[in-house]
PDB file of C-alpha atoms in Angstrom:
ATOM      1  CA  MET A   1     -11.779  44.348 -53.121  1.00  0.00           C
ATOM      2  CA  LYS A   2     -15.141  43.001 -52.005  1.00  0.00           C
ATOM      3  CA  LEU A   3     -18.012  44.851 -50.320  1.00  0.00           C
ATOM      4  CA  THR A   4     -20.584  42.875 -48.340  1.00  0.00           C
ATOM      5  CA  PHE A   5     -23.648  44.609 -46.918  1.00  0.00           C
ATOM      6  CA  SER A   6     -25.802  42.958 -44.263  1.00  0.00           C
ATOM      7  CA  ILE A   7     -29.122  44.775 -44.053  1.00  0.00           C
ATOM      8  CA  THR A   8     -30.227  43.099 -40.820  1.00  0.00           C
ATOM      9  CA  ASN A   9     -26.832  43.576 -39.114  1.00  0.00           C
ATOM     10  CA  LYS A  10     -26.538  47.162 -40.414  1.00  0.00           C
ATOM     11  CA  LYS A  11     -22.914  46.559 -41.458  1.00  0.00           C
ATOM     12  CA  LEU A  12     -20.925  47.125 -44.618  1.00  0.00           C
ATOM     13  CA  VAL A  13     -17.733  45.077 -44.715  1.00  0.00           C
ATOM     14  CA  LEU A  14     -14.893  45.950 -47.068  1.00  0.00           C
ATOM     15  CA  THR A  15     -12.432  43.099 -47.581  1.00  0.00           C
ATOM     16  CA  THR A  16      -9.112  43.154 -49.431  1.00  0.00           C
ATOM     17  CA  PRO A  17      -6.283  40.598 -49.450  1.00  0.00           C
ATOM     18  CA  SER A  18      -4.528  42.577 -46.691  1.00  0.00           C
ATOM     19  CA  TYR A  19      -7.303  43.869 -44.404  1.00  0.00           C
ATOM     20  CA  SER A  20     -10.982  44.020 -43.558  1.00  0.00           C
ATOM     21  CA  LEU A  21     -13.040  46.985 -42.374  1.00  0.00           C
ATOM     22  CA  SER A  22     -16.573  46.971 -40.978  1.00  0.00           C
ATOM     23  CA  ILE A  23     -18.665  50.163 -40.843  1.00  0.00           C
ATOM     24  CA  ARG A  24     -22.234  50.926 -39.796  1.00  0.00           C
ATOM     25  CA  ALA A  25     -24.624  51.196 -42.750  1.00  0.00           C
ATOM     26  CA  THR A  26     -28.356  51.376 -43.348  1.00  0.00           C
ATOM     27  CA  SER A  27     -30.673  50.924 -46.305  1.00  0.00           C
ATOM     28  CA  GLY A  28     -34.209  52.150 -46.879  1.00  0.00           C
ATOM     29  CA  LYS A  29     -36.324  54.797 -45.182  1.00  0.00           C
ATOM     30  CA  GLY A  30     -39.113  54.990 -42.635  1.00  0.00           C
ATOM     31  CA  SER A  31     -40.947  51.738 -41.942  1.00  0.00           C
ATOM     32  CA  CYS A  32     -38.778  49.889 -44.500  1.00  0.00           C
ATOM     33  CA  MET A  33     -35.395  50.874 -43.065  1.00  0.00           C
ATOM     34  CA  ASN A  34     -33.196  47.772 -42.812  1.00  0.00           C
ATOM     35  CA  LEU A  35     -36.056  45.363 -43.577  1.00  0.00           C
ATOM     36  CA  VAL A  36     -35.480  42.580 -46.110  1.00  0.00           C
ATOM     37  CA  SER A  37     -39.160  41.776 -46.644  1.00  0.00           C
ATOM     38  CA  LYS A  38     -40.179  41.328 -50.283  1.00  0.00           C
ATOM     39  CA  ALA A  39     -42.684  44.199 -49.930  1.00  0.00           C
ATOM     40  CA  CYS A  40     -39.956  46.610 -48.766  1.00  0.00           C
ATOM     41  CA  GLN A  41     -37.444  45.455 -51.384  1.00  0.00           C
ATOM     42  CA  MET A  42     -40.072  46.172 -54.059  1.00  0.00           C
ATOM     43  CA  THR A  43     -40.874  49.708 -52.810  1.00  0.00           C
ATOM     44  CA  PRO A  44     -39.033  52.453 -54.759  1.00  0.00           C
ATOM     45  CA  TYR A  45     -37.449  55.330 -52.781  1.00  0.00           C
ATOM     46  CA  LYS A  46     -38.387  53.720 -49.462  1.00  0.00           C
ATOM     47  CA  GLY A  47     -37.420  50.058 -49.376  1.00  0.00           C
ATOM     48  CA  ALA A  48     -34.000  48.664 -48.597  1.00  0.00           C
ATOM     49  CA  ILE A  49     -31.815  47.711 -51.537  1.00  0.00           C
ATOM     50  CA  PRO A  50     -32.959  44.325 -52.891  1.00  0.00           C
ATOM     51  CA  VAL A  51     -30.846  41.345 -51.874  1.00  0.00           C
ATOM     52  CA  GLY A  52     -28.357  40.503 -54.610  1.00  0.00           C
ATOM     53  CA  SER A  53     -24.989  41.244 -56.175  1.00  0.00           C
ATOM     54  CA  TYR A  54     -23.956  44.740 -57.200  1.00  0.00           C
ATOM     55  CA  PHE A  55     -20.924  46.663 -58.431  1.00  0.00           C
ATOM     56  CA  ILE A  56     -19.771  50.275 -58.493  1.00  0.00           C
ATOM     57  CA  LYS A  57     -17.775  52.234 -61.045  1.00  0.00           C
ATOM     58  CA  PRO A  58     -15.273  54.521 -59.281  1.00  0.00           C
ATOM     59  CA  ASP A  59     -15.455  57.051 -62.138  1.00  0.00           C
ATOM     60  CA  GLU A  60     -19.143  57.620 -61.246  1.00  0.00           C
ATOM     61  CA  PHE A  61     -18.390  59.199 -57.859  1.00  0.00           C
ATOM     62  CA  SER A  62     -20.303  62.461 -57.539  1.00  0.00           C
ATOM     63  CA  ASP A  63     -18.831  65.157 -55.311  1.00  0.00           C
ATOM     64  CA  PRO A  64     -20.412  68.555 -55.997  1.00  0.00           C
ATOM     65  CA  ASP A  65     -19.193  71.889 -54.708  1.00  0.00           C
ATOM     66  CA  MET A  66     -20.728  73.514 -51.615  1.00  0.00           C
ATOM     67  CA  LEU A  67     -23.728  74.912 -53.521  1.00  0.00           C
ATOM     68  CA  GLY A  68     -24.356  71.456 -55.007  1.00  0.00           C
ATOM     69  CA  ASP A  69     -24.173  69.908 -51.520  1.00  0.00           C
ATOM     70  CA  LEU A  70     -26.744  72.381 -50.214  1.00  0.00           C
ATOM     71  CA  MET A  71     -29.071  71.755 -53.150  1.00  0.00           C
ATOM     72  CA  ARG A  72     -28.687  67.975 -52.755  1.00  0.00           C
ATOM     73  CA  ASN A  73     -29.342  67.905 -49.013  1.00  0.00           C
ATOM     74  CA  PHE A  74     -32.080  70.524 -48.626  1.00  0.00           C
ATOM     75  CA  ARG A  75     -34.514  69.678 -51.425  1.00  0.00           C
ATOM     76  CA  LEU A  76     -38.101  70.243 -50.345  1.00  0.00           C
ATOM     77  CA  ASP A  77     -39.379  67.612 -52.791  1.00  0.00           C
ATOM     78  CA  HIS A  78     -37.014  64.895 -51.537  1.00  0.00           C
ATOM     79  CA  PRO A  79     -35.608  65.812 -48.108  1.00  0.00           C
ATOM     80  CA  GLY A  80     -32.892  63.780 -46.450  1.00  0.00           C
ATOM     81  CA  ASP A  81     -29.205  63.489 -45.801  1.00  0.00           C
ATOM     82  CA  TRP A  82     -27.860  62.620 -49.236  1.00  0.00           C
ATOM     83  CA  GLY A  83     -24.272  63.116 -48.139  1.00  0.00           C
ATOM     84  CA  ASP A  84     -21.405  65.154 -49.467  1.00  0.00           C
ATOM     85  CA  TRP A  85     -20.747  62.622 -52.230  1.00  0.00           C
ATOM     86  CA  ARG A  86     -22.306  59.469 -53.624  1.00  0.00           C
ATOM     87  CA  VAL A  87     -21.853  56.736 -56.210  1.00  0.00           C
ATOM     88  CA  ARG A  88     -24.406  54.742 -58.155  1.00  0.00           C
ATOM     89  CA  ILE A  89     -24.712  51.034 -57.353  1.00  0.00           C
ATOM     90  CA  HIS A  90     -25.341  48.803 -60.387  1.00  0.00           C
ATOM     91  CA  ALA A  91     -27.084  45.436 -60.109  1.00  0.00           C
ATOM     92  CA  LYS A  92     -25.424  42.413 -61.653  1.00  0.00           C
ATOM     93  CA  PRO A  93     -27.600  40.557 -64.222  1.00  0.00           C
ATOM     94  CA  ASN A  94     -28.635  37.802 -61.768  1.00  0.00           C
ATOM     95  CA  THR A  95     -30.064  40.284 -59.221  1.00  0.00           C
ATOM     96  CA  ASN A  96     -33.823  40.840 -59.100  1.00  0.00           C
ATOM     97  CA  THR A  97     -34.256  44.545 -58.407  1.00  0.00           C
ATOM     98  CA  TRP A  98     -38.046  44.465 -58.764  1.00  0.00           C
ATOM     99  CA  GLY A  99     -37.822  47.113 -61.486  1.00  0.00           C
ATOM    100  CA  ARG A 100     -35.835  49.507 -59.301  1.00  0.00           C
ATOM    101  CA  ASP A 101     -32.548  50.882 -60.604  1.00  0.00           C
ATOM    102  CA  GLU A 102     -31.567  54.102 -58.854  1.00  0.00           C
ATOM    103  CA  PHE A 103     -29.463  52.833 -55.977  1.00  0.00           C
ATOM    104  CA  LEU A 104     -26.863  55.146 -54.434  1.00  0.00           C
ATOM    105  CA  TYR A 105     -24.187  54.604 -51.823  1.00  0.00           C
ATOM    106  CA  MET A 106     -22.941  57.488 -49.680  1.00  0.00           C
ATOM    107  CA  GLU A 107     -19.960  57.023 -47.378  1.00  0.00           C
ATOM    108  CA  VAL A 108     -16.770  59.019 -47.002  1.00  0.00           C
ATOM    109  CA  VAL A 109     -14.770  56.059 -45.635  1.00  0.00           C
ATOM    110  CA  LEU A 110     -15.265  54.059 -48.822  1.00  0.00           C
ATOM    111  CA  ARG A 111     -14.119  56.952 -50.990  1.00  0.00           C
ATOM    112  CA  ALA A 112     -10.925  57.294 -49.011  1.00  0.00           C
ATOM    113  CA  LEU A 113     -10.232  53.568 -49.245  1.00  0.00           C
ATOM    114  CA  LEU A 114     -10.765  53.536 -53.011  1.00  0.00           C
ATOM    115  CA  GLY A 115      -8.397  56.479 -53.364  1.00  0.00           C
ATOM    116  CA  VAL A 116     -10.934  58.502 -55.319  1.00  0.00           C
TER     117      VAL A 116
END
């Protein structure tokens, strides 16, 4: 399985030997949403994920109970839609993350496809 994310096209494409699926996706917040500028890629908690190669570990999927969902999505110190579940995205060694390392992906479709 291969995941390809195009920041400028706002698409995440999942490809397997038997099919391909394209879904809408975004990265970043505010003035840095979906921008691939170096300045935005370098900005923690605001900039889009830096261009590069990444991988996920299915055993790292996080899916809290209802109370956990409420706490995750309604934090006053870090408001936003953090989704019902999420998984950490790890950079491969050749990817320059500009010192950033807390990347998360949140999408129910991907979870269903991975069978997690």
